[in-house]
PDB file of C-alpha atoms in Angstrom:
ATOM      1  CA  UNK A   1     -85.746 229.469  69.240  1.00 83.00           C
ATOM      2  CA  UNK A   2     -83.158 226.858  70.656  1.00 93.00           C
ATOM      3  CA  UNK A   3     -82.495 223.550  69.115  1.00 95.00           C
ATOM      4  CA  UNK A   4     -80.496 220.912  71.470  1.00 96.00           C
ATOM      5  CA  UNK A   5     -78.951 218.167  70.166  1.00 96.00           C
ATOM      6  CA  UNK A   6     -79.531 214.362  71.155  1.00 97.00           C
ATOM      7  CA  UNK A   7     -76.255 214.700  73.249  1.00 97.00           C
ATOM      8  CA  UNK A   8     -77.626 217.876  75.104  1.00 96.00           C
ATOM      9  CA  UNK A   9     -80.683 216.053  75.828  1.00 96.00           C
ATOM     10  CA  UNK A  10     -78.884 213.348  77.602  1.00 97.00           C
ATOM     11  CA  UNK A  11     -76.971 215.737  79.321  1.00 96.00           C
ATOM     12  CA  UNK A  12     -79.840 217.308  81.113  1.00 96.00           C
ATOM     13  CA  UNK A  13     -82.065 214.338  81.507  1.00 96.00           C
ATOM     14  CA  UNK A  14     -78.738 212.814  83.031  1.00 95.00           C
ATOM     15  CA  UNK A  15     -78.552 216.219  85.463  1.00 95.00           C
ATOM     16  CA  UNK A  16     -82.560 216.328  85.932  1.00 95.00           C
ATOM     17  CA  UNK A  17     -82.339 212.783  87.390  1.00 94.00           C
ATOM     18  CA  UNK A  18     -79.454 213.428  89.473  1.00 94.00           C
ATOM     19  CA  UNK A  19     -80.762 216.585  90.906  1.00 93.00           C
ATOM     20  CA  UNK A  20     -80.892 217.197  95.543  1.00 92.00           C
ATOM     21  CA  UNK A  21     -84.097 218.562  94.282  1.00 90.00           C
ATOM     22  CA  UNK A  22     -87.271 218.036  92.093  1.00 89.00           C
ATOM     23  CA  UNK A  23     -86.658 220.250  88.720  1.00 94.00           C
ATOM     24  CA  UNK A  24     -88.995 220.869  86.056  1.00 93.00           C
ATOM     25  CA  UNK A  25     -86.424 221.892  83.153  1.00 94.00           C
ATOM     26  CA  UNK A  26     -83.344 223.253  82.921  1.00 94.00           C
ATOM     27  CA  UNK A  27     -82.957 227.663  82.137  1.00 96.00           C
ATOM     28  CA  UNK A  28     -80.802 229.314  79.723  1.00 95.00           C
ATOM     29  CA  UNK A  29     -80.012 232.823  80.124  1.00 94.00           C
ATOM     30  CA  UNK A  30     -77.565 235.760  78.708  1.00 92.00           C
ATOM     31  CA  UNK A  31     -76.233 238.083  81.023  1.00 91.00           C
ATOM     32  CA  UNK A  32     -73.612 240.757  81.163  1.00 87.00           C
ATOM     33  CA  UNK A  33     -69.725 239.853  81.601  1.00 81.00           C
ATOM     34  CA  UNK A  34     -67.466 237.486  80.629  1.00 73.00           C
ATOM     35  CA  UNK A  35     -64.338 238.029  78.167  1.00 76.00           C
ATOM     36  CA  UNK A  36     -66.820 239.490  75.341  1.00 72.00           C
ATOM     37  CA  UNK A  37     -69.787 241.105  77.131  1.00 82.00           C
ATOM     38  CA  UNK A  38     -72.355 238.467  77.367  1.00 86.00           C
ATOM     39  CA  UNK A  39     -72.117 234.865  78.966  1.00 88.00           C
ATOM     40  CA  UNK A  40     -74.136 232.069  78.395  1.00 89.00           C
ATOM     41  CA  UNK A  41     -76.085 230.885  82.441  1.00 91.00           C
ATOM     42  CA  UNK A  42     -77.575 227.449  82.923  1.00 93.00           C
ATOM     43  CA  UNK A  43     -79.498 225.460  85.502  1.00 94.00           C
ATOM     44  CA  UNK A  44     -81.775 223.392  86.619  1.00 96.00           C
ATOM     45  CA  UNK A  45     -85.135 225.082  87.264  1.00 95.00           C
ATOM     46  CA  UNK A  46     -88.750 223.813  88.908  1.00 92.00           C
ATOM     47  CA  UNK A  47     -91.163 226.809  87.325  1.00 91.00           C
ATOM     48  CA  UNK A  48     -91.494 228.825  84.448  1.00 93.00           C
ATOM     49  CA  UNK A  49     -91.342 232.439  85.274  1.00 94.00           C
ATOM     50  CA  UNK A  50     -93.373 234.857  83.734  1.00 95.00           C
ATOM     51  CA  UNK A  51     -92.553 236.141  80.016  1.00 95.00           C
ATOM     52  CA  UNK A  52     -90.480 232.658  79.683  1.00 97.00           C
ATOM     53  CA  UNK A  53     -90.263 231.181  76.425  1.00 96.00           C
ATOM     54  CA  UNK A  54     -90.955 227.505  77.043  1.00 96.00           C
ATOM     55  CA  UNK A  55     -88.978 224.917  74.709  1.00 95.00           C
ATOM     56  CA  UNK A  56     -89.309 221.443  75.020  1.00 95.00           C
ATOM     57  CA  UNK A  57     -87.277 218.714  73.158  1.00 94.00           C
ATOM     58  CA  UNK A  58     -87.371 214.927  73.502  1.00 94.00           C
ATOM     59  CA  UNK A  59     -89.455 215.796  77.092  1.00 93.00           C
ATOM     60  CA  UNK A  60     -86.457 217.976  78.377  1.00 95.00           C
ATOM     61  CA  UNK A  61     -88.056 221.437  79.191  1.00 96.00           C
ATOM     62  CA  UNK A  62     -85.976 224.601  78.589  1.00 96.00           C
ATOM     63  CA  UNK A  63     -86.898 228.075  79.832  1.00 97.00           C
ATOM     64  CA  UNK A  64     -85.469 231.468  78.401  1.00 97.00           C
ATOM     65  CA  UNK A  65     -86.308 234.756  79.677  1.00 96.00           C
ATOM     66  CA  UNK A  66     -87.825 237.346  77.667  1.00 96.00           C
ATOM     67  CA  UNK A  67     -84.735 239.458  77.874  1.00 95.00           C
ATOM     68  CA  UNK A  68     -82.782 236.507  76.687  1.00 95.00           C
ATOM     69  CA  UNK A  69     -84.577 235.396  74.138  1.00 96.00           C
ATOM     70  CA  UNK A  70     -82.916 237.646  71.696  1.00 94.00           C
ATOM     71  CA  UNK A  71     -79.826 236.921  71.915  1.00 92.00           C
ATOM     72  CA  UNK A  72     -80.263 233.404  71.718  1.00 93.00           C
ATOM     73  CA  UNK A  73     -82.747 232.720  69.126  1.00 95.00           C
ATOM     74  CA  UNK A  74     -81.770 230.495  66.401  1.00 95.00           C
ATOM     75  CA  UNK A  75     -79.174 229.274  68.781  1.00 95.00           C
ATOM     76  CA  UNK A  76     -77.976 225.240  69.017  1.00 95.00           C
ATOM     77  CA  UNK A  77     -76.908 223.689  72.447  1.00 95.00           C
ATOM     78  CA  UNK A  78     -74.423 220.581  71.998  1.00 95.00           C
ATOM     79  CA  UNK A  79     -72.998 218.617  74.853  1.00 95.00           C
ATOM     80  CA  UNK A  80     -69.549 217.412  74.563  1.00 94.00           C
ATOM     81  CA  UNK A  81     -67.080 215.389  75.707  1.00 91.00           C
ATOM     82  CA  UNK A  82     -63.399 215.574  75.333  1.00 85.00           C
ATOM     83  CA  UNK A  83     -60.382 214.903  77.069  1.00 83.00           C
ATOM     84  CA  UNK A  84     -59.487 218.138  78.974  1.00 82.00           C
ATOM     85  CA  UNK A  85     -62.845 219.444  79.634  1.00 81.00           C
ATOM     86  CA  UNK A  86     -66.874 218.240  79.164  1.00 88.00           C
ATOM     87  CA  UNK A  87     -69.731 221.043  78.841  1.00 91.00           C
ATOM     88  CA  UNK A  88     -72.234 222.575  76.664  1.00 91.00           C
ATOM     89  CA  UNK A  89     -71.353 224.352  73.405  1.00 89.00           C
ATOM     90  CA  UNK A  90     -73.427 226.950  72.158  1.00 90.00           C
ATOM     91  CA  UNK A  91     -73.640 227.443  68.316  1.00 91.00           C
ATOM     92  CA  UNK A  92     -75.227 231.106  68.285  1.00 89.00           C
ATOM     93  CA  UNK A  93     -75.685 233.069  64.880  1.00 92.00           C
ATOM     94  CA  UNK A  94     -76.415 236.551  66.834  1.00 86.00           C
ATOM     95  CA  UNK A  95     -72.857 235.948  67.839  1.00 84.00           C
ATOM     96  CA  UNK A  96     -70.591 238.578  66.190  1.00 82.00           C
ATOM     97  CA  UNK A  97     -67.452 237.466  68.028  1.00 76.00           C
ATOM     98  CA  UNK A  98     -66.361 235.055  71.066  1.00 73.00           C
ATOM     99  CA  UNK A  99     -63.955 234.208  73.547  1.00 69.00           C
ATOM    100  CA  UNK A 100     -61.282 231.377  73.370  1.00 67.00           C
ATOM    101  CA  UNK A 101     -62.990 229.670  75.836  1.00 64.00           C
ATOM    102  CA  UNK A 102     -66.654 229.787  73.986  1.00 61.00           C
ATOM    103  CA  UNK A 103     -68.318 230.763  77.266  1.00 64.00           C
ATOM    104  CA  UNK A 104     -69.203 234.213  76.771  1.00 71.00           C
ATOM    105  CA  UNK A 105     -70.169 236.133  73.380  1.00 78.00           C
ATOM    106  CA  UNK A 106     -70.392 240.106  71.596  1.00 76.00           C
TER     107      UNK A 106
END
C-alpha cells in the first residue's frame, strides 16, 4: 500500500526514539483542506485503531485508516533534506494534481 524509503525509515525511527512518549508507529492519514482538497497528516501513534491497515518496513510500523487507504495506496514516502526546508515527500499516483508546496493533493 505504502512503500518508505531507507531515508523515511530513519526519519521515523529517529522521531520514535526521540518521542515525550512511548509510540508504537507512526500514522498517515488524508483529510480534507489544504491548497488542492486533500492534505497528507502524520504522527507518531501507540495503537492501531480499528479498520487500520498495518504496514511495517525495516521494523518501523505505519498505520492508515480505512478511509485513507484509498487515496494513498501505491503511494512512496521519502524523507529529505535540503537547504531551506527538511520533511517528508509523498510520491502518490492517485494524485491528479498538487500544490507548490507538495503538502496537499486533488
Amino acid at each position: 500500500m505504502i512503500t518508505l524509503t531507507d531515508n523515511a525509515v530513519a526519519a521515523v525511527k529517529t522521531a520514535l526514539s526521540r518521542a515525550s512518549e512511548p509510540a508504537e508507529g507512526f500514522r498517515v492519514m488524508v483529510e480534507a483542506g489544504g491548497c488542492a482538497g486533500f492534505k497528507y497528516s502524520m504522527g507518531l501513534e501507540s495503537v492501531s485503531r480499528e479498520g487500520d491497515a498495518i504496514i511495517e518496513t525495516d521494523g518501523v510500523k505505519m498505520f492508515v485508516d480505512a478511509g485513507s487507504q484509498p487515496h494513498v495506496a501505491g503511494t512512496t514516502v521519502d524523507f529529505v533534506t535540503g537547504l531551506e526546508s527538511s520533511g517528508f515527500v509523498f510520491d502518490n499516483p492517485n494524485a491528479r494534481g498538487k500544490c507548490d508546496c507538495g503538502k496537499s493533493f486533488s
